[in-house]
Tab-separated table of C-alpha atoms in Angstrom:
chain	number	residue	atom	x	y	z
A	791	UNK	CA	15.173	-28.094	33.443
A	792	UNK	CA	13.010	-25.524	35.364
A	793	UNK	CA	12.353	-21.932	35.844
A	794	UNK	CA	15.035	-20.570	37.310
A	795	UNK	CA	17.453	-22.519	35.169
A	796	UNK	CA	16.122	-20.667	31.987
A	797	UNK	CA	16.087	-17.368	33.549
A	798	UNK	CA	19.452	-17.902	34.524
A	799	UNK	CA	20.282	-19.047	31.065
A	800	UNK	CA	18.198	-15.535	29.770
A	801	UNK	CA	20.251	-13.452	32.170
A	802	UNK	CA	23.225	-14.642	31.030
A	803	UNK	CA	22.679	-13.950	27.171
A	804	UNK	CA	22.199	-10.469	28.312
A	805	UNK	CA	24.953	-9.764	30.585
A	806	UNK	CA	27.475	-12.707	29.937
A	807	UNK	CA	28.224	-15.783	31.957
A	808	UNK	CA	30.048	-15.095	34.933
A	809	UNK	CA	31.570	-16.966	37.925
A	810	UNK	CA	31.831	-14.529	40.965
A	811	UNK	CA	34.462	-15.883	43.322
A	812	UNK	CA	35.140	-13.796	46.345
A	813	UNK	CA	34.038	-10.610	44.484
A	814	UNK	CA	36.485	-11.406	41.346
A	815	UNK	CA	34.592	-11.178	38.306
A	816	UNK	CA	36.095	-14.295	35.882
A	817	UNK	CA	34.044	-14.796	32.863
A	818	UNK	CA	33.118	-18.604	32.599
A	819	UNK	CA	34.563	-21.166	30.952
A	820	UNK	CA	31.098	-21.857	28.704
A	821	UNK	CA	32.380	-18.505	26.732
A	822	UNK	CA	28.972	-16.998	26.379
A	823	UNK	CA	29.198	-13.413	25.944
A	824	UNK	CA	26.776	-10.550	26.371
A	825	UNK	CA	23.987	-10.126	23.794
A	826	UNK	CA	21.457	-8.184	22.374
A	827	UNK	CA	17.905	-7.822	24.176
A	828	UNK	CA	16.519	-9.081	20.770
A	829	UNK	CA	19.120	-11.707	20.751
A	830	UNK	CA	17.636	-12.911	24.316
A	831	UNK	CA	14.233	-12.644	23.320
A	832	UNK	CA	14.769	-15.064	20.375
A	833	UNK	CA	16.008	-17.689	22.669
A	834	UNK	CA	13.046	-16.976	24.938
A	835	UNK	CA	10.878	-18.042	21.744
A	836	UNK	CA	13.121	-20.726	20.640
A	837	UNK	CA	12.640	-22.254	23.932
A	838	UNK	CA	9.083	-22.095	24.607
A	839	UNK	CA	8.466	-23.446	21.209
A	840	UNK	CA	10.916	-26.460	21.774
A	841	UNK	CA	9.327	-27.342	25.729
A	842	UNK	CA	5.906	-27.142	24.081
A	843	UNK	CA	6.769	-29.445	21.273
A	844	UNK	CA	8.422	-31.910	23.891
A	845	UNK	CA	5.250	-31.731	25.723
A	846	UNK	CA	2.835	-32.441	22.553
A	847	UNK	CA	5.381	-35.193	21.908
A	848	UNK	CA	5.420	-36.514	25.545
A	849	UNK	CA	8.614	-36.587	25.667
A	850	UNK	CA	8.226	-34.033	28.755
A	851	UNK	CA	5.521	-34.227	31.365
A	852	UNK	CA	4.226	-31.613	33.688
A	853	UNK	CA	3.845	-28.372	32.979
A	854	UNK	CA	5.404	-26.387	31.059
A	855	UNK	CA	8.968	-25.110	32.260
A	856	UNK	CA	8.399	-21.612	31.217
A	857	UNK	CA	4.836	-21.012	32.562
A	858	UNK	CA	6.281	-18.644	35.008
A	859	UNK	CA	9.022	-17.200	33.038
A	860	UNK	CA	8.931	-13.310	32.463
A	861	UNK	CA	9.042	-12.750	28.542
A	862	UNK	CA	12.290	-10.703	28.137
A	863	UNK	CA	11.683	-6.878	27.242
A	864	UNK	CA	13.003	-5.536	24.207
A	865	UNK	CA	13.587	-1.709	23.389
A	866	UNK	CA	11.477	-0.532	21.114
A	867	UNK	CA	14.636	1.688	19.290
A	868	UNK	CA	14.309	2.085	15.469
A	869	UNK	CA	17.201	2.050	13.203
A	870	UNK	CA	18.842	4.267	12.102
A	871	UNK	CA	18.676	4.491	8.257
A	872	UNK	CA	21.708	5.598	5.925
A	873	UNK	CA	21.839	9.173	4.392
A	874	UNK	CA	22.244	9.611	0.591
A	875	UNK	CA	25.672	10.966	1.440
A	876	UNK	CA	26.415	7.370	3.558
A	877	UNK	CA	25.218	5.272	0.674
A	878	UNK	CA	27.399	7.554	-1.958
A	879	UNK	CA	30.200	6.820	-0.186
A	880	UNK	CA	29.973	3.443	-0.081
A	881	UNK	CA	28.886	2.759	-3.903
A	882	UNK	CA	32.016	5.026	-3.930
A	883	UNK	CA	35.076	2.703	-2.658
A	884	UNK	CA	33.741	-0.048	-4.501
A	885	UNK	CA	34.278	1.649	-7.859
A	886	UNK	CA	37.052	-0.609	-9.570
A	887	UNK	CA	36.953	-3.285	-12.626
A	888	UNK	CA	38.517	-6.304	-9.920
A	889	UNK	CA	36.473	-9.262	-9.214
A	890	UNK	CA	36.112	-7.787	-5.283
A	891	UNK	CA	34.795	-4.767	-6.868
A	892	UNK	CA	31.999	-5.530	-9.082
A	893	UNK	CA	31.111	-8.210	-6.752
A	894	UNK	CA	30.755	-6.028	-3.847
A	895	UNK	CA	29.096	-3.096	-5.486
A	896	UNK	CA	26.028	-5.602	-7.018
A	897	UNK	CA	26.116	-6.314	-3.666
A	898	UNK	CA	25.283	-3.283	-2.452
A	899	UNK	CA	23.304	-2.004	-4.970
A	900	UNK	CA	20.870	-5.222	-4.097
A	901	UNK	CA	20.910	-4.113	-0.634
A	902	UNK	CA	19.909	-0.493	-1.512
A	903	UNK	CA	17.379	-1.463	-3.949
A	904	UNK	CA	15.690	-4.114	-2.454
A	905	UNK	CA	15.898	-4.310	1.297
A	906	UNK	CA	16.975	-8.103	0.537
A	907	UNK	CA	17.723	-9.736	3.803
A	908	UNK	CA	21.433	-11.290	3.769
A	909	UNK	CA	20.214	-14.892	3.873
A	910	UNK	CA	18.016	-14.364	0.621
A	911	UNK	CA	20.918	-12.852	-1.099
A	912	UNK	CA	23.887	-15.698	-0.226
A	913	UNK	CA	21.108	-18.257	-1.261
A	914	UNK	CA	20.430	-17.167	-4.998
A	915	UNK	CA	21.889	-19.652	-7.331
A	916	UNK	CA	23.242	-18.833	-10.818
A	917	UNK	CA	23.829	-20.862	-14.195
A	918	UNK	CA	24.874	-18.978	-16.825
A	919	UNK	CA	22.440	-20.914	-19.724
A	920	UNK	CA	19.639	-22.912	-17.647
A	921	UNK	CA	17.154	-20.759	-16.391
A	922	UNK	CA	15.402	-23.273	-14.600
A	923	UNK	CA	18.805	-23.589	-12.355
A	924	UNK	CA	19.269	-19.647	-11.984
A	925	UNK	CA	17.618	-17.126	-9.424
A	926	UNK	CA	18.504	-14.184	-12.100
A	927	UNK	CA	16.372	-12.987	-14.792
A	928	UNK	CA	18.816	-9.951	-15.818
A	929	UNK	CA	16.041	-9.445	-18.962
A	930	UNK	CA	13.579	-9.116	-17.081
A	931	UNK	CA	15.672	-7.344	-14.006
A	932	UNK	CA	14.538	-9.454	-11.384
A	933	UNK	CA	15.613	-12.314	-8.812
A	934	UNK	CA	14.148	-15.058	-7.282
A	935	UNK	CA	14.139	-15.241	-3.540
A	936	UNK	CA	13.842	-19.016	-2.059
A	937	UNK	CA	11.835	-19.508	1.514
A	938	UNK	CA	10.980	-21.730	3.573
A	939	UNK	CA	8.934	-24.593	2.693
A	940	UNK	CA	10.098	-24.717	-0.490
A	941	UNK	CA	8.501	-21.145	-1.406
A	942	UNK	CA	10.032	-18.744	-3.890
A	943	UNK	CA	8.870	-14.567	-4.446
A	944	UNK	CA	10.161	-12.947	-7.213
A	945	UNK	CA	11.441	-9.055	-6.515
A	946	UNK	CA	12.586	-6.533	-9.156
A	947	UNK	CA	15.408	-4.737	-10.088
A	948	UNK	CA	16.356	-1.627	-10.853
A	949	UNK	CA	18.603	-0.543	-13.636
A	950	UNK	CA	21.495	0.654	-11.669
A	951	UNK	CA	21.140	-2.728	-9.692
A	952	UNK	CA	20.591	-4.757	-12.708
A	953	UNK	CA	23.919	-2.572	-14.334
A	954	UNK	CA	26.104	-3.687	-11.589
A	955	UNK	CA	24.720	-7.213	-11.566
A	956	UNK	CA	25.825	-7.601	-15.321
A	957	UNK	CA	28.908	-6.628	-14.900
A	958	UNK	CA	29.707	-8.772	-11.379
A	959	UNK	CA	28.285	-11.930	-13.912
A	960	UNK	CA	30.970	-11.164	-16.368
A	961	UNK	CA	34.206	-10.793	-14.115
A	962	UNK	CA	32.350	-14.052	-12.491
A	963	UNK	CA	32.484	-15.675	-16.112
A	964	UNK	CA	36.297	-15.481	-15.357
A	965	UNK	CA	36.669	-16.671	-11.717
A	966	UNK	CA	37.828	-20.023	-11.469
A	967	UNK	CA	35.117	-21.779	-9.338
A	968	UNK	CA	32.587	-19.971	-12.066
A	969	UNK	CA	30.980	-23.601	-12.018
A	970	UNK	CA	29.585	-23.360	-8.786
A	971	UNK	CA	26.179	-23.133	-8.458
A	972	UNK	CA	25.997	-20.086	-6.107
A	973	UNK	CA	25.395	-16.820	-7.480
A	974	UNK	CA	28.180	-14.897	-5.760
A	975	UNK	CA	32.138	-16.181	-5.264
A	976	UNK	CA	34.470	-15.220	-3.354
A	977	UNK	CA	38.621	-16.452	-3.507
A	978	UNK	CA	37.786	-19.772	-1.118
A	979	UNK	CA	34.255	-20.372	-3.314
A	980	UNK	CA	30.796	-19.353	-1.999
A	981	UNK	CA	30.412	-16.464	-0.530
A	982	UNK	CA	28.486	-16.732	2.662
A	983	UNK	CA	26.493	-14.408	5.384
A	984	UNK	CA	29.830	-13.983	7.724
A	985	UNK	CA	31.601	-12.980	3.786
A	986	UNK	CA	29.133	-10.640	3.461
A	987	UNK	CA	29.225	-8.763	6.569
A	988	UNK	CA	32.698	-9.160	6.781
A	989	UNK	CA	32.613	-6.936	3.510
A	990	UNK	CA	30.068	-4.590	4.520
A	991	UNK	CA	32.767	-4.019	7.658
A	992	UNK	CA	35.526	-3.398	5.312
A	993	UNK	CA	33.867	-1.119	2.825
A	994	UNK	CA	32.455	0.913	5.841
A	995	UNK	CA	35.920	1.601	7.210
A	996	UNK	CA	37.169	2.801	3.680
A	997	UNK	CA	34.191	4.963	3.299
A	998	UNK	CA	34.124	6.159	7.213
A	999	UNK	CA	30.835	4.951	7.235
A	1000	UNK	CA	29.894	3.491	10.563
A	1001	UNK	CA	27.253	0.639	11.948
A	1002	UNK	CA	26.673	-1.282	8.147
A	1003	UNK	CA	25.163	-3.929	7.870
A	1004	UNK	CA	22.734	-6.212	5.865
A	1005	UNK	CA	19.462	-5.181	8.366
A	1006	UNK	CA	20.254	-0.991	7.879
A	1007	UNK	CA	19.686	-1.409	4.309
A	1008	UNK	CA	16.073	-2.904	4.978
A	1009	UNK	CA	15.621	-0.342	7.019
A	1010	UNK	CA	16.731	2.269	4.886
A	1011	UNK	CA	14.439	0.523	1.672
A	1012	UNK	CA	11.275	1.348	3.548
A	1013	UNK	CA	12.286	4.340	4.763
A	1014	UNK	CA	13.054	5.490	0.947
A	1015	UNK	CA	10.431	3.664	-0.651
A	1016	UNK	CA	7.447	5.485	1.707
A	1017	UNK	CA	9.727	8.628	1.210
A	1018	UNK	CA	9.190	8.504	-2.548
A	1019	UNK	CA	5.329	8.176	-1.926
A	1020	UNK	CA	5.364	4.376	-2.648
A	1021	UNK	CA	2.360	2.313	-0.496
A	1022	UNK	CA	2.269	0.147	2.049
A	1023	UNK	CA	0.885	-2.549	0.142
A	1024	UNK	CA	3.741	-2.439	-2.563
A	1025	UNK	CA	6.706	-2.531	-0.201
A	1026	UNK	CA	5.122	-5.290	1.605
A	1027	UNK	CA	5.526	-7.686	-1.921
A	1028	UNK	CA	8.927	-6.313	-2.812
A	1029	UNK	CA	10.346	-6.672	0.791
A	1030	UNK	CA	8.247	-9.877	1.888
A	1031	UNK	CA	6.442	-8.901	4.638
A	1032	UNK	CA	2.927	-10.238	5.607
A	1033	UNK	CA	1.534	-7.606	7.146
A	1034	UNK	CA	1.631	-3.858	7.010
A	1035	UNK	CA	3.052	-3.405	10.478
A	1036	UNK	CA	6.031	-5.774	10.479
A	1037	UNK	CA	6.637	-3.440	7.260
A	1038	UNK	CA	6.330	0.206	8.334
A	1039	UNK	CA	8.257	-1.244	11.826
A	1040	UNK	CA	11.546	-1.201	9.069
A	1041	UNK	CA	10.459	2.705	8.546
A	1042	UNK	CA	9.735	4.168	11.644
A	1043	UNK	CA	13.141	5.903	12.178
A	1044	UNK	CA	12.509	8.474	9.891
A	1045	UNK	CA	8.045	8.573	10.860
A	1046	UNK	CA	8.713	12.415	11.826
A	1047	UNK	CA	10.681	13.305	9.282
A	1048	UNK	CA	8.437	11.805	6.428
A	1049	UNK	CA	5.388	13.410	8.421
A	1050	UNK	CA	6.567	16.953	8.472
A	1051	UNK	CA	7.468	16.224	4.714
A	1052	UNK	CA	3.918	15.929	4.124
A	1053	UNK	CA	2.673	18.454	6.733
A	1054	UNK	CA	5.008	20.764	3.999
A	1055	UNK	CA	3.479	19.550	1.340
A	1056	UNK	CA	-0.179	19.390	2.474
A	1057	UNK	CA	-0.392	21.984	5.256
A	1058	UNK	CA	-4.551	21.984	6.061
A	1059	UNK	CA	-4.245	25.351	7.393
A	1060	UNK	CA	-3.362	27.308	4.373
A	1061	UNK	CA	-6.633	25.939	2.848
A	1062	UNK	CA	-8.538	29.101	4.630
């Protein structure tokens, strides 16, 4: 492994792996498709982390492979976050009493009210009489998020996402794999990350909502959260974040917007 192996490897997460034979384009057999500039970036990472552990372990010798490999660049485009309109709409098609229903609208309402990230939400267990085994306190409106190293952070709920969380618990009460320990069920048992944005897909196209997904509604949290006047510090705790600029990165789609708010609203020139 050298070099210009891994930056052949880099290139090809970006544009697909090809096989040019006498200037026909035919995609190669290895099935790697084109990819995000984040998405090559986090193999760049992954890799230099994994050559520098084989070299600690000397399992590799020389140095190391990626010395002279360019660190892929990565647009710096924020998100777009969802209107109130967007996130009407989609509370919207989910209104129903089936199991689907209520499970996908707690769902959502998570996602709008706590910027959860999709693998903290499929992880939360449930037991419906030993707290010790469940990740939800409805009393007390608030979940328990599980991280690595054994780590746990507690976030809060609101009422509307508590609400729908109540009611998704007691059409779960019914389903018939309600002994699992996994707080939400879908017809084939857990319901995983690729259920989840598989659903997210779905209830976009009913609503005519387009580009949903688990990372808009963090995204969107911030956005709202710094919109309503809350702090820095706060979201930071509720979301998870360690430091103030990883969080106000999830808001920066809407910086202009929230600064003219306050230009409004504070407006040093009228002073004189």
């Amino acid at each position: 492994m050298d070099a210009d192996a891994i930056r052949r490897f880099l290139l090809a997460t970006r544009a697909g792996c090809w096989i040019d034979d006498d200037e026909v384009r035919t995609r190669c057999e290895c099935g790697l498709n084109a990819t995000s500039p984040g998405n090559a970036h986090k193999h760049y990472r992954n890799l230099r982390a994994f050559f520098g552990w084989l070299i600690k372990e000397q399992e590799l010798l020389g140095p190391h492979p990626m010395a002279a490999v360019v660190e892929p660049e990565v647009p710096d485009n924020p998100e777009d976050v969802f209107t109130d309109d967007e996130l009407r709409a989609l509370v919207k098609v989910c209104d129903g009493a089936t199991f689907e229903s209520r499970r996908d609208l707690a769902i959502i309402r998570i996602f709008m009210d706590t910027g959860i990230r999709a693998g903290g939400l499929t992880g939360l267990r449930y037991h419906p009489t030993d707290p010790d085994l469940s990740d939800v306190d409805l009393g007390g409106k608030q979940l328990t998020i599980h991280l690595k190293g054994g780590r746990t952070r507690r976030i809060p709920l609101g009422a509307k996402a508590a609400a729908a969380l109540d009611r998704y618990l007691r059409a779960r009460a019914r389903h018939k794999d309600f002994a699992e320990p996994w707080l939400w069920l879908s017809v084939k048992g857990r319901f995983t990350q690729s259920g989840v944005r598989q659903m997210l897909e779905r209830r976009a196209k009913e609503a005519g909502v387009h580009n949903v997904h688990p990372h808009r509604f963090r995204h969107t949290f911030v956005d709202d959260w710094l919109e309503s006047g809350g702090t820095v510090q706060d979201v930071m705790e509720v979301g998870g974040w360690k430091s103030a600029q990883a969080a106000l990165r999830y808001g920066r789609a809407a910086d202009e917007r929230r600064a003219h708010t306050a230009h409004a609203r504070l407006s040093p020139g009228d002073r004189i």
